[in-house]
Short mmCIF file of C-alpha atoms in Angstrom, two decimals:
data_model
loop_
_atom_site.label_atom_id
_atom_site.label_comp_id
_atom_site.label_asym_id
_atom_site.label_seq_id
_atom_site.Cartn_x
_atom_site.Cartn_y
_atom_site.Cartn_z
CA UNK A 1 0.01 -0.02 -0.11
CA UNK A 2 2.95 2.65 0.82
CA UNK A 3 4.79 2.03 -2.43
CA UNK A 4 0.72 2.62 -4.44
CA UNK A 5 0.45 5.86 -1.98
CA UNK A 6 4.15 7.14 -2.77
CA UNK A 7 4.30 5.99 -6.53
CA UNK A 8 1.10 8.51 -7.27
CA UNK A 9 2.17 10.96 -5.07
CA UNK A 10 5.49 11.39 -6.91
CA UNK A 11 3.56 11.08 -10.35
CA UNK A 12 1.48 13.87 -9.82
CA UNK A 13 4.32 15.76 -8.79
CA UNK A 14 6.13 15.34 -11.64
CA UNK A 15 3.17 15.85 -13.73
CA UNK A 16 2.76 19.42 -12.32
CA UNK A 17 0.19 19.54 -10.05
CA UNK A 18 -0.37 21.62 -6.51
CA UNK A 19 1.08 19.88 -3.59
CA UNK A 20 -2.31 19.11 -1.93
CA UNK A 21 -3.32 17.38 -4.77
CA UNK A 22 -0.54 15.04 -4.62
CA UNK A 23 -0.94 14.71 -1.00
CA UNK A 24 -5.64 14.56 -0.92
CA UNK A 25 -4.42 11.74 -3.61
CA UNK A 26 -2.14 9.76 -1.93
CA UNK A 27 -4.19 9.46 1.22
CA UNK A 28 -7.64 8.62 -0.35
CA UNK A 29 -6.36 5.78 -2.74
CA UNK A 30 -4.51 4.24 1.00
CA UNK A 31 -7.93 5.24 2.92
CA UNK A 32 -9.86 3.20 -0.09
CA UNK A 33 -7.12 -0.34 -0.37
CA UNK A 34 -7.42 0.39 4.20
CA UNK A 35 -11.57 -0.09 4.54
CA UNK A 36 -12.16 -1.35 0.86
CA UNK A 37 -13.90 1.48 -0.21
CA UNK A 38 -15.27 4.48 0.09
CA UNK A 39 -17.60 3.97 2.92
CA UNK A 40 -15.74 4.91 5.89
CA UNK A 41 -14.94 8.12 3.89
CA UNK A 42 -16.03 10.44 6.47
CA UNK A 43 -13.50 9.45 9.39
CA UNK A 44 -10.84 10.92 6.83
CA UNK A 45 -12.58 13.88 6.50
CA UNK A 46 -12.82 13.85 10.34
CA UNK A 47 -9.39 13.19 10.33
CA UNK A 48 -8.35 16.32 7.84
CA UNK A 49 -10.69 18.61 10.13
CA UNK A 50 -9.21 17.87 13.36
CA UNK A 51 -5.57 18.73 11.98
CA UNK A 52 -7.13 22.47 11.39
CA UNK A 53 -8.93 22.33 14.42
CA UNK A 54 -6.26 22.83 17.92
CA UNK A 55 -6.03 26.41 18.94
CA UNK A 56 -2.52 27.05 18.26
CA UNK A 57 -2.98 27.30 14.53
CA UNK A 58 -4.83 30.46 15.02
CA UNK A 59 -0.95 31.95 15.53
CA UNK A 60 0.05 31.06 12.00
CA UNK A 61 -1.96 33.48 9.89
CA UNK A 62 -1.58 36.03 12.66
CA UNK A 63 2.05 35.32 12.41
CA UNK A 64 1.68 35.97 8.41
CA UNK A 65 -0.55 39.15 8.82
CA UNK A 66 2.07 40.89 11.49
CA UNK A 67 4.87 39.54 8.79
CA UNK A 68 3.14 40.83 5.53
CA UNK A 69 2.51 44.68 7.23
CA UNK A 70 6.17 45.10 8.50
CA UNK A 71 6.88 43.46 4.76
CA UNK A 72 5.34 46.48 2.80
CA UNK A 73 6.14 48.91 5.45
CA UNK A 74 9.42 50.29 7.27
CA UNK A 75 10.11 48.28 9.93
CA UNK A 76 12.31 46.01 8.06
CA UNK A 77 14.70 49.30 6.76
CA UNK A 78 14.61 50.62 10.38
CA UNK A 79 16.38 47.45 11.42
CA UNK A 80 18.80 46.67 8.70
CA UNK A 81 19.72 50.88 9.00
CA UNK A 82 20.58 50.62 12.93
CA UNK A 83 22.84 47.01 11.84
CA UNK A 84 24.54 48.80 9.51
CA UNK A 85 25.54 51.35 11.63
CA UNK A 86 27.01 49.87 14.05
CA UNK A 87 29.13 46.82 12.26
CA UNK A 88 29.45 47.91 8.50
CA UNK A 89 32.84 49.63 8.31
CA UNK A 90 34.46 46.27 9.22
CA UNK A 91 35.80 44.25 6.93
CA UNK A 92 32.90 42.29 5.10
CA UNK A 93 30.34 44.09 7.28
CA UNK A 94 28.04 44.69 4.80
CA UNK A 95 27.34 40.83 4.41
CA UNK A 96 27.63 40.15 8.12
CA UNK A 97 24.81 43.42 8.11
CA UNK A 98 22.83 40.50 6.05
CA UNK A 99 22.87 38.15 8.01
CA UNK A 100 22.45 39.60 10.98
CA UNK A 101 19.33 41.86 9.40
CA UNK A 102 17.50 38.10 8.36
CA UNK A 103 18.29 37.74 11.98
CA UNK A 104 16.56 40.67 14.06
CA UNK A 105 14.01 40.46 10.63
CA UNK A 106 13.25 36.34 11.34
CA UNK A 107 12.57 37.47 15.14
CA UNK A 108 10.19 39.70 13.62
CA UNK A 109 8.31 37.94 11.30
CA UNK A 110 9.33 34.61 11.79
CA UNK A 111 9.04 33.81 7.58
CA UNK A 112 12.20 32.21 5.64
CA UNK A 113 10.10 33.65 2.29
CA UNK A 114 8.78 37.42 3.77
CA UNK A 115 12.74 38.09 5.41
CA UNK A 116 14.33 37.31 1.65
CA UNK A 117 11.72 40.40 0.22
CA UNK A 118 12.28 42.77 3.18
CA UNK A 119 15.75 42.52 3.95
CA UNK A 120 17.00 41.07 -0.19
CA UNK A 121 14.85 43.99 -1.99
CA UNK A 122 17.24 46.57 -0.30
CA UNK A 123 20.92 45.05 0.46
CA UNK A 124 21.16 43.32 -2.72
CA UNK A 125 22.24 46.26 -4.50
CA UNK A 126 24.65 47.56 -2.16
CA UNK A 127 26.14 44.12 -1.52
CA UNK A 128 26.87 44.54 -6.07
CA UNK A 129 27.89 48.00 -5.47
CA UNK A 130 30.26 47.07 -2.50
CA UNK A 131 32.13 44.49 -4.83
CA UNK A 132 30.75 41.65 -4.13
CA UNK A 133 29.77 38.61 -6.45
CA UNK A 134 26.13 38.25 -7.28
CA UNK A 135 26.13 35.08 -6.64
CA UNK A 136 27.40 35.47 -3.28
CA UNK A 137 25.14 37.84 -2.21
CA UNK A 138 21.82 35.89 -3.49
CA UNK A 139 23.77 32.56 -1.66
CA UNK A 140 23.87 34.64 1.64
CA UNK A 141 20.72 35.98 1.88
CA UNK A 142 18.37 33.20 0.87
CA UNK A 143 20.68 31.15 3.14
CA UNK A 144 20.79 34.01 5.99
CA UNK A 145 16.64 33.85 5.87
CA UNK A 146 16.96 30.45 6.92
CA UNK A 147 17.98 31.79 10.50
CA UNK A 148 13.86 33.21 10.09
CA UNK A 149 13.07 29.56 10.56
CA UNK A 150 14.60 29.14 14.29
CA UNK A 151 14.14 32.99 15.57
CA UNK A 152 10.79 33.02 17.38
CA UNK A 153 8.24 33.14 16.41
CA UNK A 154 8.81 30.47 13.82
CA UNK A 155 5.92 29.15 11.40
CA UNK A 156 7.53 26.07 11.78
CA UNK A 157 7.68 25.88 15.10
CA UNK A 158 4.33 25.99 15.67
CA UNK A 159 3.48 23.32 13.04
CA UNK A 160 5.52 20.96 14.41
CA UNK A 161 4.59 21.65 18.14
CA UNK A 162 0.92 20.90 16.78
CA UNK A 163 1.72 17.44 15.34
CA UNK A 164 3.99 15.88 18.30
CA UNK A 165 2.25 18.04 20.89
CA UNK A 166 5.38 19.62 21.85
CA UNK A 167 5.39 22.99 23.94
CA UNK A 168 5.55 26.01 21.00
CA UNK A 169 6.90 28.10 23.86
CA UNK A 170 9.75 25.55 24.81
CA UNK A 171 10.40 25.03 20.85
CA UNK A 172 10.75 29.22 20.38
CA UNK A 173 13.23 29.46 23.37
CA UNK A 174 15.00 26.16 22.09
CA UNK A 175 15.56 27.97 18.50
CA UNK A 176 17.46 30.86 20.00
CA UNK A 177 20.62 28.97 20.02
CA UNK A 178 21.16 27.99 17.40
CA UNK A 179 20.23 30.55 15.68
CA UNK A 180 22.18 32.94 16.77
CA UNK A 181 25.34 30.12 16.14
CA UNK A 182 24.45 29.55 12.66
CA UNK A 183 24.68 34.04 12.96
CA UNK A 184 28.40 33.29 13.69
CA UNK A 185 29.34 31.20 11.55
CA UNK A 186 27.89 32.91 8.65
CA UNK A 187 29.23 35.71 9.86
CA UNK A 188 33.06 34.03 9.94
CA UNK A 189 32.44 33.45 6.36
CA UNK A 190 31.90 36.53 5.15
CA UNK A 191 34.74 37.85 7.25
CA UNK A 192 37.21 35.43 5.41
CA UNK A 193 34.97 35.95 1.64
CA UNK A 194 36.10 39.75 2.13
CA UNK A 195 39.49 39.80 2.70
CA UNK A 196 40.11 36.68 0.38
CA UNK A 197 37.75 38.83 -2.22
CA UNK A 198 39.66 42.20 -0.96
CA UNK A 199 36.21 43.83 -1.35
CA UNK A 200 36.77 47.80 0.40
CA UNK A 201 34.79 48.88 3.93
CA UNK A 202 32.06 51.00 3.89
CA UNK A 203 32.36 54.72 5.75
CA UNK A 204 32.39 54.04 9.13
CA UNK A 205 28.90 56.33 10.50
CA UNK A 206 29.23 58.64 13.72
CA UNK A 207 28.03 57.97 17.25
CA UNK A 208 25.43 60.73 16.74
CA UNK A 209 23.83 58.86 13.23
CA UNK A 210 24.41 55.60 14.93
CA UNK A 211 22.42 56.79 18.00
CA UNK A 212 19.71 58.25 15.07
CA UNK A 213 19.97 54.42 13.78
CA UNK A 214 19.07 52.91 17.25
CA UNK A 215 16.63 55.38 17.39
CA UNK A 216 14.38 55.04 14.34
CA UNK A 217 14.92 50.72 15.12
CA UNK A 218 13.54 51.20 18.59
CA UNK A 219 9.73 50.40 17.73
CA UNK A 220 10.56 47.78 15.56
CA UNK A 221 12.90 46.30 18.40
CA UNK A 222 9.95 45.79 20.52
CA UNK A 223 8.60 42.94 18.23
CA UNK A 224 11.38 40.54 19.94
CA UNK A 225 10.84 41.69 23.30
CA UNK A 226 6.95 41.48 23.22
CA UNK A 227 7.35 37.43 21.82
CA UNK A 228 9.54 36.35 24.40
CA UNK A 229 9.11 38.34 26.49
CA UNK A 230 5.33 37.79 26.43
CA UNK A 231 5.31 34.40 26.51
CA UNK A 232 8.39 33.75 29.29
CA UNK A 233 7.52 36.19 31.46
CA UNK A 234 3.69 34.16 31.86
CA UNK A 235 1.71 37.24 29.95
CA UNK A 236 0.59 35.43 27.51
CA UNK A 237 0.67 32.37 25.36
CA UNK A 238 2.28 32.06 22.02
CA UNK A 239 -1.13 32.60 20.34
CA UNK A 240 -2.07 36.18 22.43
CA UNK A 241 1.60 36.82 21.37
CA UNK A 242 0.70 36.38 18.13
CA UNK A 243 -2.63 38.51 18.11
CA UNK A 244 -0.10 41.13 20.13
CA UNK A 245 2.29 41.05 17.57
CA UNK A 246 -0.52 42.03 14.71
CA UNK A 247 -1.88 44.68 16.67
CA UNK A 248 1.52 46.41 17.00
CA UNK A 249 1.88 45.89 13.47
CA UNK A 250 -0.78 47.65 12.75
CA UNK A 251 -0.62 50.64 15.11
CA UNK A 252 3.79 51.20 14.01
CA UNK A 253 3.10 51.28 10.17
CA UNK A 254 0.01 53.18 10.41
CA UNK A 255 -0.41 55.30 13.45
CA UNK A 256 3.55 55.50 14.14
CA UNK A 257 5.50 55.51 10.94
CA UNK A 258 2.47 56.24 8.86
CA UNK A 259 3.64 54.10 5.62
CA UNK A 260 0.72 52.43 5.00
CA UNK A 261 -3.13 53.74 4.47
CA UNK A 262 -6.03 52.35 4.76
CA UNK A 263 -6.62 51.59 1.57
CA UNK A 264 -4.02 48.98 1.67
CA UNK A 265 -5.12 47.42 4.49
CA UNK A 266 -7.30 45.13 1.79
CA UNK A 267 -4.17 43.82 -0.31
CA UNK A 268 -2.36 42.72 2.96
CA UNK A 269 -5.74 40.92 4.07
CA UNK A 270 -6.00 39.40 0.78
CA UNK A 271 -2.47 38.13 0.56
CA UNK A 272 -2.56 36.73 4.39
CA UNK A 273 -5.91 34.90 3.22
CA UNK A 274 -4.26 32.79 0.31
CA UNK A 275 -0.91 32.32 1.85
CA UNK A 276 -3.50 31.10 5.05
CA UNK A 277 -5.48 29.10 3.01
CA UNK A 278 -2.93 26.95 1.45
CA UNK A 279 -0.90 26.19 4.59
CA UNK A 280 -4.17 25.36 6.59
CA UNK A 281 -4.83 22.78 3.55
CA UNK A 282 -2.20 21.66 3.76
CA UNK A 283 -1.87 20.91 7.20
CA UNK A 284 -5.57 18.92 7.41
CA UNK A 285 -4.69 16.63 4.42
CA UNK A 286 -1.20 16.32 6.10
CA UNK A 287 -3.07 15.52 9.28
CA UNK A 288 -5.50 12.90 7.44
CA UNK A 289 -2.29 11.30 5.48
CA UNK A 290 -1.01 11.03 8.47
CA UNK A 291 -3.26 9.09 10.54
CA UNK A 292 -3.53 6.43 7.31
CA UNK A 293 -0.25 5.62 7.67
CA UNK A 294 -0.10 5.48 11.39
CA UNK A 295 -3.68 3.81 11.19
CA UNK A 296 -1.61 0.88 9.07
CA UNK A 297 1.33 1.03 11.01
CA UNK A 298 3.82 2.25 7.93
CA UNK A 299 6.03 4.00 10.08
CA UNK A 300 6.47 1.06 12.18
CA UNK A 301 7.73 -1.10 9.45
CA UNK A 302 9.55 2.09 7.38
CA UNK A 303 11.78 2.33 10.74
CA UNK A 304 12.57 -1.10 10.73
CA UNK A 305 13.57 -1.54 7.41
CA UNK A 306 16.61 0.42 7.31
CA UNK A 307 17.23 -0.13 10.63
CA UNK A 308 16.57 3.19 13.00
CA UNK A 309 14.92 1.40 15.95
CA UNK A 310 18.07 -0.22 16.65
CA UNK A 311 20.27 3.00 15.47
CA UNK A 312 20.27 4.06 19.12
CA UNK A 313 19.65 8.15 19.97
CA UNK A 314 22.11 9.25 18.10
CA UNK A 315 21.88 7.32 15.29
CA UNK A 316 17.90 8.53 15.09
CA UNK A 317 18.94 12.30 14.67
CA UNK A 318 21.30 11.25 12.08
CA UNK A 319 18.71 9.39 9.73
CA UNK A 320 15.76 12.24 11.22
CA UNK A 321 18.24 15.40 9.72
CA UNK A 322 19.37 13.47 6.84
CA UNK A 323 15.41 12.35 5.98
CA UNK A 324 13.99 15.92 6.35
CA UNK A 325 17.11 17.44 4.57
CA UNK A 326 16.67 15.35 1.43
CA UNK A 327 12.64 15.90 1.33
CA UNK A 328 12.76 19.36 1.86
CA UNK A 329 14.63 19.69 -1.25
CA UNK A 330 11.83 18.91 -3.03
CA UNK A 331 8.75 18.95 -1.15
CA UNK A 332 7.22 22.12 0.72
CA UNK A 333 8.58 22.72 4.20
CA UNK A 334 4.83 22.50 5.67
CA UNK A 335 4.01 19.37 3.96
CA UNK A 336 7.12 17.18 5.01
CA UNK A 337 6.78 18.60 9.28
CA UNK A 338 3.14 16.78 8.73
CA UNK A 339 4.74 13.73 7.20
CA UNK A 340 7.48 12.45 8.59
CA UNK A 341 7.16 13.56 11.58
CA UNK A 342 4.91 10.91 12.34
CA UNK A 343 7.14 9.02 11.24
CA UNK A 344 9.90 9.12 13.08
CA UNK A 345 7.40 9.44 16.32
CA UNK A 346 7.98 5.32 17.15
CA UNK A 347 11.75 6.03 17.40
CA UNK A 348 11.88 8.96 18.64
CA UNK A 349 9.59 7.59 21.26
CA UNK A 350 11.34 4.17 21.96
CA UNK A 351 15.44 5.78 22.25
CA UNK A 352 13.97 8.50 25.04
CA UNK A 353 14.95 11.57 22.62
CA UNK A 354 13.42 15.37 23.85
CA UNK A 355 11.14 16.47 21.74
CA UNK A 356 12.10 19.76 21.63
CA UNK A 357 16.27 19.00 20.43
CA UNK A 358 14.22 16.82 18.57
CA UNK A 359 12.17 19.74 16.97
CA UNK A 360 15.20 22.38 16.60
CA UNK A 361 16.88 19.35 13.87
CA UNK A 362 13.47 18.95 12.35
CA UNK A 363 12.68 22.76 11.83
CA UNK A 364 16.48 23.71 10.96
CA UNK A 365 16.73 21.25 8.17
CA UNK A 366 13.49 22.47 7.07
CA UNK A 367 15.13 25.60 6.90
CA UNK A 368 18.20 23.84 4.81
CA UNK A 369 16.01 22.33 2.73
CA UNK A 370 14.43 24.89 1.48
CA UNK A 371 17.41 27.12 0.41
CA UNK A 372 18.86 23.78 -0.97
CA UNK A 373 18.58 22.89 -4.80
CA UNK A 374 16.81 21.09 -6.25
CA UNK A 375 13.24 23.03 -5.71
CA UNK A 376 13.91 25.12 -2.03
CA UNK A 377 10.95 26.84 -1.54
CA UNK A 378 13.34 30.17 -1.11
CA UNK A 379 15.36 29.35 -4.46
CA UNK A 380 12.06 30.72 -6.59
CA UNK A 381 11.68 33.25 -4.00
CA UNK A 382 14.78 34.46 -4.72
CA UNK A 383 14.00 34.25 -8.54
CA UNK A 384 11.18 36.30 -8.91
CA UNK A 385 11.98 39.03 -6.41
CA UNK A 386 15.74 39.49 -8.07
CA UNK A 387 14.99 38.46 -11.39
CA UNK A 388 17.75 36.17 -11.95
CA UNK A 389 18.70 32.91 -13.36
CA UNK A 390 17.99 29.48 -11.52
CA UNK A 391 21.94 28.17 -11.80
CA UNK A 392 23.18 32.35 -10.80
CA UNK A 393 20.95 31.70 -8.01
CA UNK A 394 22.35 28.21 -6.62
CA UNK A 395 26.37 28.74 -7.53
CA UNK A 396 26.78 30.34 -4.18
CA UNK A 397 25.30 27.51 -1.99
CA UNK A 398 27.31 25.04 -1.13
CA UNK A 399 29.69 26.36 1.67
CA UNK A 400 26.16 28.08 3.38
CA UNK A 401 24.50 24.31 3.53
CA UNK A 402 28.08 23.07 4.37
CA UNK A 403 28.30 25.53 7.22
CA UNK A 404 24.00 24.65 8.05
CA UNK A 405 25.06 21.01 8.04
CA UNK A 406 27.91 21.41 10.08
CA UNK A 407 25.42 23.47 12.95
CA UNK A 408 23.11 20.41 12.58
CA UNK A 409 25.74 17.99 13.58
CA UNK A 410 27.13 20.72 16.54
CA UNK A 411 23.50 20.35 18.08
CA UNK A 412 23.50 16.58 17.36
CA UNK A 413 26.91 16.08 19.83
CA UNK A 414 25.81 19.32 21.78
CA UNK A 415 22.28 19.34 21.99
CA UNK A 416 23.03 22.27 24.99
CA UNK A 417 23.61 24.50 22.54
CA UNK A 418 19.35 24.00 21.51
CA UNK A 419 18.65 23.05 25.38
CA UNK A 420 20.45 25.51 27.19
CA UNK A 421 18.12 28.33 27.14
CA UNK A 422 14.47 26.34 27.54
CA UNK A 423 16.22 24.32 30.67
CA UNK A 424 16.75 27.95 31.92
CA UNK A 425 13.21 29.04 30.78
CA UNK A 426 11.94 26.17 32.22
CA UNK A 427 13.99 25.57 35.06
CA UNK A 428 11.18 24.22 37.64
#
């Protein structure tokens, strides 16, 4: 049954159908084979509806809406200007500023694709003017945006938390350490690249102008304070934090900065609605698909056939990293989380792995795969935004992918990179 389901899904994908169609077709075929017809199809529909019933999922459209408001407003530009004011003058400073800006905007939006647009659009021309090659600039923007998937708020963590039953608040804070580790690795590489290629430095900004830049960026900087401080201060839940972020983004861009007008609300709401609809359809279908493969005990059969159950904790983590990394090179990240997480759940439980650590590694691999050829979604976002050919966009990615994979290895070897802040925040 599993072979037939996978063959149908792969065939429909190759024919160019949207991801939701192969997922629905594979699940329906599996259901019919398992129950000998369509008589119990209502059960499958109930499972699909159950997938979008958790209240935690309300945070997804809210964070998408907040990110859309800020992307169209001035928040991203103000954050970029502040980072540039402090480190733009050092060797490789402009490239380091790009990585740091992606991290900061990730702490505001939680979306890799929104980060590519918001940070990449203003900084790519500056990188090219400063002497960085286009392939390096594009690769830096695409891969640095992956940090947004780890720094709270992260839509990937929300989806994983709902599917696995893991605390979203714990996942959020566990992503901070790995995100900062990757920022440090990227910054070192940018420094080395600038020295090797003799990239000139930017003009140093005076302290008066730095003060102006900080003052202008102060309002956007309150986003991570609201999210992290509010959640871990016990003021509100992650879902309530998302609602507060929408209100704050609205007040910031419409009332304080006045960068947006009331007619913009329709375009922003329409964009958010379309993205949310796609996400929720994928979540619903993914939940139905996961229920079918779990009911048929396909995960247990797959793991047993490849020997994962006997691999031990480290072996299971490596297997998870490889599976999610490869899958996200071809398939939408949300779908990969929905489909593969239940498959590895028995092995995770059997080896006693911390689900928060597993979640960090899964979301990291999803982020890496999203920026890796052949079909990483961030690659096609960059192609659409920057109007560059496919091969030019992916040419500079190997060093960054290597660093991201190395970061995953460090997290497996030293789990406290992810778990230290979680343990401090949630210590009994």
